[in-house]
């Protein structure tokens, strides 16, 4: 017996029943980003593996164990993008978008990480993200945070999200802090979870993020980077807080936010919710001022964020949002061969005259009763009936399906105006 074909674990189909929610969400994201002057950049889903290992960092979960990496037919090592920042920057460098100019960019699309699937965590998931190149002040960090806050308001989920802020300082401050942290953690080496013991030599800052309870207890008393920031980073962080206070954005400073990618410096932030169980981070981002140079460009400050669309969709669905209506306005039923032919012509004329009309034309024949059942099931507000009598008289019958109103017969020539009026098209 052949095995039944199925989708890959952690990779979901998004069925027509829920795509309106996705479309509504994406339309709002596009609208807000455009209103702030951000422009869309689309990059390939696949890049050379080296791009991700050099930017996200060799000793991160993503690069160590989550990437979909494979050899191309010519032997090149390629990887399905696990996030959008690296590809965006690669494209900006490649096309000279960073030279003496500021760029405000947004992107939206699927990302791939081989994680253990659970609610809110998938192997193919979608991100909406934004990146700004060429601005170093805290004002642009604030702009991006305000933009995300506006998105939450537009989606009606602002009360379900809270903002956590931290600063990762400069590379030098991080290196000095790292030594301090390792010295502290070494004293508890044997009590740390296995992963954290390994990270002690590879990526000790990530230990701050451990989910292990005993490790969390140890970490609670560890020295904090935020107390050992370099002066410039401290001023930047204070500047950001003033701007957020001015704008009335509430936030909490959380010294344990270190993010799972290595490219960050100075500001990092996460928007979190308690509505999604373990996968409560809806949006994360921050500054990565050293990355452009690290990838071979001239030193260029950069900052960005990305949000997980599946997590937003879960929250929106929970709130009863289902996106813009897509049910047909009208269902055209035709009775008899001649009416069927005329029906196709009539429906095209209606579509010409009313481009916003959602019209479902009956196909596959069927009795009157059968067609009315299909009309009802389609969710249409009106049925349009075209039979022998109507053909002869040049009329059509308009029958409301959702209201207790009498049907009426009207000349085909008057139908466009009547529909325009009824449906506010
Ligand atoms: P990230 O924190 O890895 O950051 O991902 C951003 C968001 O993507 C997360 O907060 C989460 O909502 C969503 N996400 C991540 N992994 C999954 C998954 N397996 N399933 C479902 N949703 C997921 C970045 O990717 C950075 N590139 C953000 C950034 C942009 N930093 C600067 N610019």
Tab-separated table of C-alpha atoms and ligand atoms in Angstrom:
chain	number	residue	atom	x	y	z
A	1	UNK	CA	0.000	0.000	0.000
A	2	UNK	CA	1.287	3.460	-0.767
A	3	UNK	CA	1.722	5.794	2.145
A	4	UNK	CA	-0.798	8.590	2.314
A	5	UNK	CA	0.836	11.885	1.393
A	6	UNK	CA	0.846	14.478	4.117
A	7	UNK	CA	2.385	17.837	4.922
A	8	UNK	CA	5.671	17.883	6.819
A	9	UNK	CA	5.341	18.010	10.612
A	10	UNK	CA	5.320	21.587	11.860
A	11	UNK	CA	4.424	22.964	8.412
A	12	UNK	CA	0.816	23.985	8.071
A	13	UNK	CA	-1.685	24.511	5.306
A	14	UNK	CA	-3.669	27.683	5.795
A	15	UNK	CA	-7.140	26.774	4.606
A	16	UNK	CA	-9.609	29.097	2.816
A	17	UNK	CA	-11.670	29.328	5.989
A	18	UNK	CA	-8.856	31.145	7.815
A	19	UNK	CA	-7.074	32.966	4.995
A	20	UNK	CA	-9.365	36.030	5.396
A	21	UNK	CA	-7.969	36.456	8.918
A	22	UNK	CA	-4.413	36.277	7.544
A	23	UNK	CA	-5.251	38.706	4.752
A	24	UNK	CA	-6.835	41.158	7.183
A	25	UNK	CA	-3.784	40.948	9.462
A	26	UNK	CA	-1.336	41.369	6.581
A	27	UNK	CA	-3.296	44.336	5.190
A	28	UNK	CA	-3.055	46.157	8.537
A	29	UNK	CA	0.682	45.412	8.841
A	30	UNK	CA	1.293	46.710	5.320
A	31	UNK	CA	-0.812	49.774	5.927
A	32	UNK	CA	0.900	50.771	9.179
A	33	UNK	CA	4.421	50.142	7.818
A	34	UNK	CA	3.643	52.174	4.694
A	35	UNK	CA	2.198	54.985	6.812
A	36	UNK	CA	5.555	55.204	8.656
A	37	UNK	CA	7.445	55.395	5.350
A	38	UNK	CA	8.773	51.815	5.289
A	39	UNK	CA	9.068	50.108	1.895
A	40	UNK	CA	8.816	46.420	1.156
A	41	UNK	CA	11.839	44.266	0.286
A	42	UNK	CA	11.378	40.704	-0.975
A	43	UNK	CA	14.322	38.343	-0.812
A	44	UNK	CA	14.700	34.665	-1.785
A	45	UNK	CA	13.654	31.978	0.697
A	46	UNK	CA	17.034	30.292	0.240
A	47	UNK	CA	20.485	31.785	0.847
A	48	UNK	CA	24.037	30.488	1.137
A	49	UNK	CA	24.353	28.842	4.561
A	50	UNK	CA	27.345	31.023	5.376
A	51	UNK	CA	25.144	34.149	5.491
A	52	UNK	CA	23.231	32.793	8.475
A	53	UNK	CA	26.153	31.243	10.334
A	54	UNK	CA	28.131	34.490	10.020
A	55	UNK	CA	25.277	36.750	11.139
A	56	UNK	CA	23.072	34.794	13.566
A	57	UNK	CA	26.173	33.229	15.151
A	58	UNK	CA	27.780	29.764	15.052
A	59	UNK	CA	26.866	28.918	18.638
A	60	UNK	CA	23.174	29.781	18.637
A	61	UNK	CA	20.317	27.263	18.751
A	62	UNK	CA	19.242	28.360	15.280
A	63	UNK	CA	22.576	27.716	13.582
A	64	UNK	CA	23.579	24.725	15.702
A	65	UNK	CA	20.432	22.675	15.373
A	66	UNK	CA	17.489	24.347	13.700
A	67	UNK	CA	18.453	25.221	10.143
A	68	UNK	CA	17.164	23.413	7.075
A	69	UNK	CA	20.490	23.080	5.304
A	70	UNK	CA	21.155	21.046	2.188
A	71	UNK	CA	23.669	20.720	-0.607
A	72	UNK	CA	22.632	22.240	-3.931
A	73	UNK	CA	23.208	20.078	-7.030
A	74	UNK	CA	26.549	21.786	-7.579
A	75	UNK	CA	27.647	21.193	-3.975
A	76	UNK	CA	26.923	24.663	-2.545
A	77	UNK	CA	25.571	24.605	0.995
A	78	UNK	CA	22.183	26.354	1.029
A	79	UNK	CA	19.753	27.059	3.866
A	80	UNK	CA	16.057	27.893	4.023
A	81	UNK	CA	15.976	31.276	5.749
A	82	UNK	CA	15.372	30.923	9.516
A	83	UNK	CA	14.746	34.677	9.850
A	84	UNK	CA	14.674	37.821	7.719
A	85	UNK	CA	17.352	40.175	9.050
A	86	UNK	CA	20.341	38.465	7.419
A	87	UNK	CA	18.781	38.197	3.953
A	88	UNK	CA	17.560	41.788	4.058
A	89	UNK	CA	21.013	43.026	4.895
A	90	UNK	CA	22.645	40.804	2.272
A	91	UNK	CA	20.290	42.304	-0.342
A	92	UNK	CA	20.875	45.861	0.885
A	93	UNK	CA	24.656	45.371	0.676
A	94	UNK	CA	24.496	43.661	-2.685
A	95	UNK	CA	22.385	46.429	-4.260
A	96	UNK	CA	24.153	49.386	-2.687
A	97	UNK	CA	21.162	50.479	-0.605
A	98	UNK	CA	23.333	51.398	2.375
A	99	UNK	CA	25.619	53.898	0.739
A	100	UNK	CA	25.075	57.331	2.328
A	101	UNK	CA	21.390	56.750	2.739
A	102	UNK	CA	18.822	55.820	5.303
A	103	UNK	CA	16.587	52.849	4.512
A	104	UNK	CA	13.344	51.899	6.181
A	105	UNK	CA	12.410	48.383	5.037
A	106	UNK	CA	9.673	45.866	5.824
A	107	UNK	CA	9.220	42.252	4.774
A	108	UNK	CA	6.730	39.486	5.306
A	109	UNK	CA	6.902	35.797	4.555
A	110	UNK	CA	7.711	32.243	5.609
A	111	UNK	CA	10.751	31.329	7.718
A	112	UNK	CA	12.019	27.845	8.586
A	113	UNK	CA	13.400	26.446	11.832
A	114	UNK	CA	13.596	22.792	12.814
A	115	UNK	CA	12.180	23.268	16.326
A	116	UNK	CA	9.940	20.932	18.302
A	117	UNK	CA	6.438	21.872	17.119
A	118	UNK	CA	3.848	22.949	19.673
A	119	UNK	CA	1.140	25.599	19.910
A	120	UNK	CA	2.640	28.813	18.559
A	121	UNK	CA	5.871	27.130	17.443
A	122	UNK	CA	6.210	25.634	13.987
A	123	UNK	CA	8.878	24.573	11.513
A	124	UNK	CA	7.536	26.780	8.776
A	125	UNK	CA	6.174	29.989	10.253
A	126	UNK	CA	5.617	33.520	9.034
A	127	UNK	CA	7.211	36.734	10.145
A	128	UNK	CA	6.440	40.357	9.481
A	129	UNK	CA	9.583	42.363	10.127
A	130	UNK	CA	11.110	45.784	9.652
A	131	UNK	CA	14.715	46.981	9.481
A	132	UNK	CA	16.213	50.466	9.443
A	133	UNK	CA	19.742	51.147	8.200
A	134	UNK	CA	21.828	54.253	8.732
A	135	UNK	CA	20.353	55.783	11.902
A	136	UNK	CA	22.061	55.468	15.253
A	137	UNK	CA	19.995	57.527	17.693
A	138	UNK	CA	17.458	56.124	20.140
A	139	UNK	CA	14.742	58.053	18.273
A	140	UNK	CA	14.589	55.361	15.595
A	141	UNK	CA	14.446	52.591	18.225
A	142	UNK	CA	11.490	54.513	19.676
A	143	UNK	CA	9.859	54.894	16.252
A	144	UNK	CA	9.975	51.144	15.687
A	145	UNK	CA	8.549	50.396	19.119
A	146	UNK	CA	5.779	52.967	18.561
A	147	UNK	CA	5.034	51.410	15.193
A	148	UNK	CA	4.608	47.968	16.798
A	149	UNK	CA	2.460	49.515	19.552
A	150	UNK	CA	0.253	51.060	16.864
A	151	UNK	CA	-0.052	47.683	15.168
A	152	UNK	CA	-1.284	46.152	18.443
A	153	UNK	CA	-3.883	48.919	18.778
A	154	UNK	CA	-5.048	48.447	15.197
A	155	UNK	CA	-5.398	44.718	15.886
A	156	UNK	CA	-7.173	45.338	19.192
A	157	UNK	CA	-4.611	43.325	21.203
A	158	UNK	CA	-2.711	46.183	22.887
A	159	UNK	CA	-4.044	45.264	26.308
A	160	UNK	CA	-2.846	41.683	25.893
A	161	UNK	CA	0.796	42.568	25.245
A	162	UNK	CA	3.546	44.076	27.334
A	163	UNK	CA	6.916	45.469	26.360
A	164	UNK	CA	10.215	44.311	27.848
A	165	UNK	CA	13.407	46.252	27.237
A	166	UNK	CA	17.087	45.647	27.787
A	167	UNK	CA	20.411	46.914	26.542
A	168	UNK	CA	23.186	44.606	25.356
A	169	UNK	CA	25.758	47.420	25.437
A	170	UNK	CA	28.814	47.626	23.205
A	171	UNK	CA	30.926	44.629	22.162
A	172	UNK	CA	33.609	45.637	24.670
A	173	UNK	CA	31.131	46.007	27.534
A	174	UNK	CA	29.649	42.624	26.619
A	175	UNK	CA	33.061	40.959	26.580
A	176	UNK	CA	33.932	42.365	30.012
A	177	UNK	CA	30.532	41.352	31.350
A	178	UNK	CA	30.854	37.888	29.852
A	179	UNK	CA	34.038	37.304	31.876
A	180	UNK	CA	32.275	38.512	35.023
A	181	UNK	CA	29.263	36.294	34.376
A	182	UNK	CA	31.372	33.204	33.676
A	183	UNK	CA	33.356	33.769	36.891
A	184	UNK	CA	30.081	33.883	38.828
A	185	UNK	CA	28.493	30.879	37.096
A	186	UNK	CA	31.635	28.734	37.407
A	187	UNK	CA	30.957	28.596	41.140
A	188	UNK	CA	27.687	26.764	40.394
A	189	UNK	CA	28.871	24.790	37.375
A	190	UNK	CA	27.617	21.422	38.621
A	191	UNK	CA	24.171	22.781	39.459
A	192	UNK	CA	23.560	24.225	36.000
A	193	UNK	CA	21.501	22.284	33.477
A	194	UNK	CA	23.458	20.404	30.848
A	195	UNK	CA	22.865	22.903	28.051
A	196	UNK	CA	23.973	25.775	30.266
A	197	UNK	CA	27.149	23.934	31.310
A	198	UNK	CA	28.046	23.631	27.661
A	199	UNK	CA	27.197	27.282	27.027
A	200	UNK	CA	29.534	28.361	29.809
A	201	UNK	CA	32.332	28.123	27.274
A	202	UNK	CA	30.419	28.733	24.042
A	203	UNK	CA	27.721	31.382	24.676
A	204	UNK	CA	27.364	32.189	28.391
A	205	UNK	CA	24.915	35.088	27.916
A	206	UNK	CA	22.323	32.627	26.656
A	207	UNK	CA	22.367	30.952	30.082
A	208	UNK	CA	20.417	33.984	31.335
A	209	UNK	CA	17.604	32.793	29.101
A	210	UNK	CA	17.555	29.178	30.386
A	211	UNK	CA	14.169	27.620	31.088
A	212	UNK	CA	15.636	25.287	33.748
A	213	UNK	CA	14.337	26.210	37.202
A	214	UNK	CA	17.559	25.568	39.164
A	215	UNK	CA	19.567	27.503	36.569
A	216	UNK	CA	17.045	30.347	36.806
A	217	UNK	CA	17.589	30.491	40.584
A	218	UNK	CA	21.346	30.743	40.084
A	219	UNK	CA	20.942	33.343	37.356
A	220	UNK	CA	18.672	35.480	39.559
A	221	UNK	CA	21.703	36.590	41.603
A	222	UNK	CA	24.146	36.823	38.696
A	223	UNK	CA	25.743	40.168	37.821
A	224	UNK	CA	23.744	42.028	35.184
A	225	UNK	CA	24.984	43.561	31.968
A	226	UNK	CA	22.675	46.524	32.451
A	227	UNK	CA	24.773	47.506	35.523
A	228	UNK	CA	27.985	47.352	33.504
A	229	UNK	CA	27.084	49.203	30.325
A	230	UNK	CA	29.567	51.478	28.552
A	231	UNK	CA	28.688	55.186	28.798
A	232	UNK	CA	27.505	55.624	25.217
A	233	UNK	CA	25.163	52.623	25.464
A	234	UNK	CA	23.829	53.806	28.807
A	235	UNK	CA	23.054	57.247	27.350
A	236	UNK	CA	21.388	55.622	24.348
A	237	UNK	CA	19.254	53.436	26.607
A	238	UNK	CA	18.274	56.357	28.835
A	239	UNK	CA	17.435	58.403	25.728
A	240	UNK	CA	15.123	55.656	24.506
A	241	UNK	CA	13.354	55.487	27.850
A	242	UNK	CA	12.727	59.251	27.827
A	243	UNK	CA	11.172	59.003	24.362
A	244	UNK	CA	8.980	56.056	25.335
A	245	UNK	CA	7.899	57.857	28.515
A	246	UNK	CA	7.037	60.939	26.414
A	247	UNK	CA	4.926	58.777	24.126
A	248	UNK	CA	3.190	57.113	27.057
A	249	UNK	CA	4.428	53.616	26.183
A	250	UNK	CA	4.639	51.347	29.217
A	251	UNK	CA	7.626	49.016	29.473
A	252	UNK	CA	9.544	46.924	31.916
A	253	UNK	CA	13.318	46.686	31.949
A	254	UNK	CA	14.183	43.002	31.946
A	255	UNK	CA	17.950	42.370	32.252
A	256	UNK	CA	17.445	38.734	31.267
A	257	UNK	CA	16.331	39.507	27.708
A	258	UNK	CA	19.346	38.512	25.638
A	259	UNK	CA	17.621	37.284	22.429
A	260	UNK	CA	18.503	34.073	20.635
A	261	UNK	CA	20.611	35.630	17.886
A	262	UNK	CA	24.168	36.887	18.340
A	263	UNK	CA	24.080	40.071	16.285
A	264	UNK	CA	22.514	42.399	18.847
A	265	UNK	CA	24.103	45.383	20.575
A	266	UNK	CA	22.510	48.111	22.711
A	267	UNK	CA	18.682	48.117	22.610
A	268	UNK	CA	16.816	44.804	22.591
A	269	UNK	CA	13.099	44.395	23.172
A	270	UNK	CA	10.331	41.827	23.207
A	271	UNK	CA	6.552	42.097	23.235
A	272	UNK	CA	5.110	39.259	25.264
A	273	UNK	CA	1.673	37.913	26.146
A	274	UNK	CA	0.365	35.410	28.647
A	275	UNK	CA	-2.335	34.286	26.179
A	276	UNK	CA	-0.242	31.766	24.287
A	277	UNK	CA	1.193	29.471	26.916
A	278	UNK	CA	4.901	28.760	26.544
A	279	UNK	CA	5.316	30.613	23.240
A	280	UNK	CA	4.458	34.050	24.587
A	281	UNK	CA	6.913	36.182	22.604
A	282	UNK	CA	4.956	37.772	19.813
A	283	UNK	CA	7.602	40.198	18.602
A	284	UNK	CA	11.317	40.648	19.191
A	285	UNK	CA	14.041	42.902	17.936
A	286	UNK	CA	16.770	45.367	18.644
A	287	UNK	CA	19.923	47.064	17.406
A	288	UNK	CA	22.654	45.274	15.522
A	289	UNK	CA	25.111	48.077	14.846
A	290	UNK	CA	28.116	45.814	14.191
A	291	UNK	CA	26.542	43.410	11.711
A	292	UNK	CA	26.902	45.425	8.501
A	293	UNK	CA	30.647	45.696	8.963
A	294	UNK	CA	30.836	42.065	10.035
A	295	UNK	CA	29.277	41.077	6.694
A	296	UNK	CA	31.750	43.187	4.734
A	297	UNK	CA	29.997	46.558	4.502
A	298	UNK	CA	31.023	49.956	5.827
A	299	UNK	CA	30.069	50.521	9.465
A	300	UNK	CA	26.321	51.281	9.409
A	301	UNK	CA	24.001	51.354	12.406
A	302	UNK	CA	20.943	49.133	12.097
A	303	UNK	CA	17.855	48.241	14.099
A	304	UNK	CA	14.824	46.053	13.488
A	305	UNK	CA	12.200	43.672	14.764
A	306	UNK	CA	10.112	40.716	13.623
A	307	UNK	CA	6.757	39.402	14.777
A	308	UNK	CA	5.364	35.876	14.428
A	309	UNK	CA	2.157	35.882	12.407
A	310	UNK	CA	0.924	32.481	13.646
A	311	UNK	CA	1.048	33.799	17.220
A	312	UNK	CA	-0.883	36.917	16.212
A	313	UNK	CA	-3.415	34.812	14.309
A	314	UNK	CA	-3.971	32.650	17.423
A	315	UNK	CA	-4.620	35.772	19.508
A	316	UNK	CA	-6.888	37.380	16.917
A	317	UNK	CA	-8.928	34.207	16.426
A	318	UNK	CA	-9.288	33.958	20.195
A	319	UNK	CA	-10.676	37.502	20.196
A	320	UNK	CA	-13.246	36.506	17.581
A	321	UNK	CA	-11.645	38.346	14.655
A	322	UNK	CA	-12.095	36.538	11.352
A	323	UNK	CA	-10.956	39.125	8.797
A	324	UNK	CA	-12.832	40.938	6.050
A	325	UNK	CA	-15.951	39.213	4.723
A	326	UNK	CA	-15.475	37.147	1.591
A	327	UNK	CA	-18.876	35.493	1.296
A	328	UNK	CA	-20.601	36.256	-2.005
A	329	UNK	CA	-23.007	39.164	-2.225
A	330	UNK	CA	-25.138	37.275	-4.707
A	331	UNK	CA	-25.646	33.813	-6.175
A	332	UNK	CA	-26.930	33.621	-9.737
A	333	UNK	CA	-29.140	30.590	-10.349
A	334	UNK	CA	-30.120	29.687	-13.915
A	335	UNK	CA	-32.785	27.268	-15.048
A	336	UNK	CA	-32.587	25.659	-18.486
A	337	UNK	CA	-29.926	25.579	-21.160
A	338	UNK	CA	-30.669	28.984	-22.665
A	339	UNK	CA	-30.792	30.653	-19.265
A	340	UNK	CA	-27.493	29.025	-18.406
A	341	UNK	CA	-25.862	30.581	-21.476
A	342	UNK	CA	-27.486	33.933	-20.794
A	343	UNK	CA	-26.421	33.649	-17.129
A	344	UNK	CA	-22.757	33.614	-18.038
A	345	UNK	CA	-23.226	36.751	-20.168
A	346	UNK	CA	-25.257	38.501	-17.456
A	347	UNK	CA	-22.728	37.694	-14.729
A	348	UNK	CA	-19.865	39.115	-16.810
A	349	UNK	CA	-21.887	42.301	-17.471
A	350	UNK	CA	-22.515	42.662	-13.732
A	351	UNK	CA	-18.817	42.168	-12.983
A	352	UNK	CA	-17.918	44.821	-15.584
A	353	UNK	CA	-20.312	47.322	-14.028
A	354	UNK	CA	-19.620	46.477	-10.370
A	355	UNK	CA	-15.953	45.484	-9.866
A	356	UNK	CA	-16.493	45.137	-6.098
A	357	UNK	CA	-19.373	42.680	-6.510
A	358	UNK	CA	-18.763	39.182	-5.159
A	359	UNK	CA	-20.943	37.091	-7.438
A	360	UNK	CA	-21.098	33.314	-7.484
A	361	UNK	CA	-22.518	31.838	-10.677
A	362	UNK	CA	-24.196	28.474	-10.358
A	363	UNK	CA	-22.427	25.818	-12.351
A	364	UNK	CA	-23.212	22.205	-12.984
A	365	UNK	CA	-26.935	22.788	-13.557
A	366	UNK	CA	-29.313	21.331	-10.992
A	367	UNK	CA	-32.951	21.786	-10.083
A	368	UNK	CA	-34.227	25.078	-8.733
A	369	UNK	CA	-34.386	23.640	-5.214
A	370	UNK	CA	-30.874	22.262	-5.467
A	371	UNK	CA	-29.500	25.619	-6.679
A	372	UNK	CA	-31.259	27.486	-3.880
A	373	UNK	CA	-29.657	25.155	-1.385
A	374	UNK	CA	-26.228	25.913	-2.852
A	375	UNK	CA	-27.033	29.638	-2.788
A	376	UNK	CA	-27.914	29.403	0.865
A	377	UNK	CA	-24.806	27.419	1.743
A	378	UNK	CA	-22.574	29.920	-0.082
A	379	UNK	CA	-23.537	32.538	2.489
A	380	UNK	CA	-24.754	34.921	-0.250
A	381	UNK	CA	-27.102	37.727	0.754
A	382	UNK	CA	-29.165	37.523	-2.424
A	383	UNK	CA	-30.093	34.978	-5.001
A	384	UNK	CA	-30.592	36.111	-8.588
A	385	UNK	CA	-32.924	33.846	-10.538
A	386	UNK	CA	-32.925	33.519	-14.294
A	387	UNK	CA	-35.417	31.059	-15.839
A	388	UNK	CA	-37.401	30.707	-19.063
A	389	UNK	CA	-40.001	33.309	-18.020
A	390	UNK	CA	-37.397	35.877	-16.982
A	391	UNK	CA	-35.483	35.306	-20.221
A	392	UNK	CA	-38.591	35.939	-22.263
A	393	UNK	CA	-39.422	39.090	-20.317
A	394	UNK	CA	-35.832	40.408	-20.033
A	395	UNK	CA	-36.099	40.393	-16.250
A	396	UNK	CA	-34.362	38.757	-13.318
A	397	UNK	CA	-35.710	37.835	-9.879
A	398	UNK	CA	-33.905	39.238	-6.848
A	399	UNK	CA	-34.483	37.179	-3.718
A	400	UNK	CA	-33.102	38.198	-0.307
A	401	UNK	CA	-31.720	35.107	1.448
A	402	UNK	CA	-30.922	36.498	4.877
A	403	UNK	CA	-33.924	38.670	5.548
A	404	UNK	CA	-37.676	38.171	5.660
A	405	UNK	CA	-38.286	40.247	2.553
A	406	UNK	CA	-40.335	39.460	-0.514
A	407	UNK	CA	-38.528	38.656	-3.733
A	408	UNK	CA	-38.980	41.065	-6.592
A	409	UNK	CA	-38.776	40.859	-10.332
A	410	UNK	CA	-36.953	43.675	-12.090
A	411	UNK	CA	-35.739	44.450	-15.599
A	412	UNK	CA	-32.184	43.247	-16.223
A	413	UNK	CA	-31.307	46.810	-17.208
A	414	UNK	CA	-32.176	48.026	-13.687
A	415	UNK	CA	-30.264	45.276	-11.872
A	416	UNK	CA	-26.906	47.055	-11.701
A	417	UNK	CA	-28.349	50.133	-10.023
A	418	UNK	CA	-30.421	48.061	-7.622
A	419	UNK	CA	-27.398	45.982	-6.539
A	420	UNK	CA	-25.213	49.050	-6.228
A	421	UNK	CA	-27.817	50.547	-3.899
A	422	UNK	CA	-28.482	47.418	-1.837
A	423	UNK	CA	-24.850	46.438	-1.387
A	424	UNK	CA	-23.402	49.948	-1.158
A	425	UNK	CA	-20.941	49.118	-3.951
B	1	LIG	P1	13.213	36.014	16.709
B	1	LIG	O1	12.995	36.399	18.119
B	1	LIG	O2	14.010	34.815	16.446
B	1	LIG	O3	13.870	37.283	16.012
B	1	LIG	O4	11.820	35.857	15.991
B	1	LIG	C1	10.866	36.890	15.996
B	1	LIG	C2	9.473	36.327	16.243
B	1	LIG	O5	9.181	35.309	15.291
B	1	LIG	C3	9.289	35.646	17.578
B	1	LIG	O6	9.035	36.586	18.599
B	1	LIG	C4	8.093	34.760	17.311
B	1	LIG	O7	6.893	35.512	17.421
B	1	LIG	C5	8.289	34.367	15.872
B	1	LIG	N1	8.875	33.007	15.794
B	1	LIG	C6	10.169	32.651	15.930
B	1	LIG	N2	10.310	31.312	15.811
B	1	LIG	C7	9.085	30.804	15.585
B	1	LIG	C8	8.556	29.483	15.369
B	1	LIG	N3	9.351	28.407	15.331
B	1	LIG	N4	7.222	29.355	15.194
B	1	LIG	C9	6.396	30.432	15.217
B	1	LIG	N5	6.832	31.688	15.404
B	1	LIG	C10	8.155	31.885	15.591
B	1	LIG	C11	14.229	37.331	14.707
B	1	LIG	O8	13.932	36.498	13.901
B	1	LIG	C12	15.005	38.588	14.343
B	1	LIG	N6	15.337	38.497	12.905
B	1	LIG	C13	14.184	39.826	14.642
B	1	LIG	C14	14.910	41.080	14.257
B	1	LIG	C15	14.733	41.809	13.145
B	1	LIG	N7	15.902	41.645	14.939
B	1	LIG	C16	16.332	42.708	14.279
B	1	LIG	N8	15.632	42.807	13.162
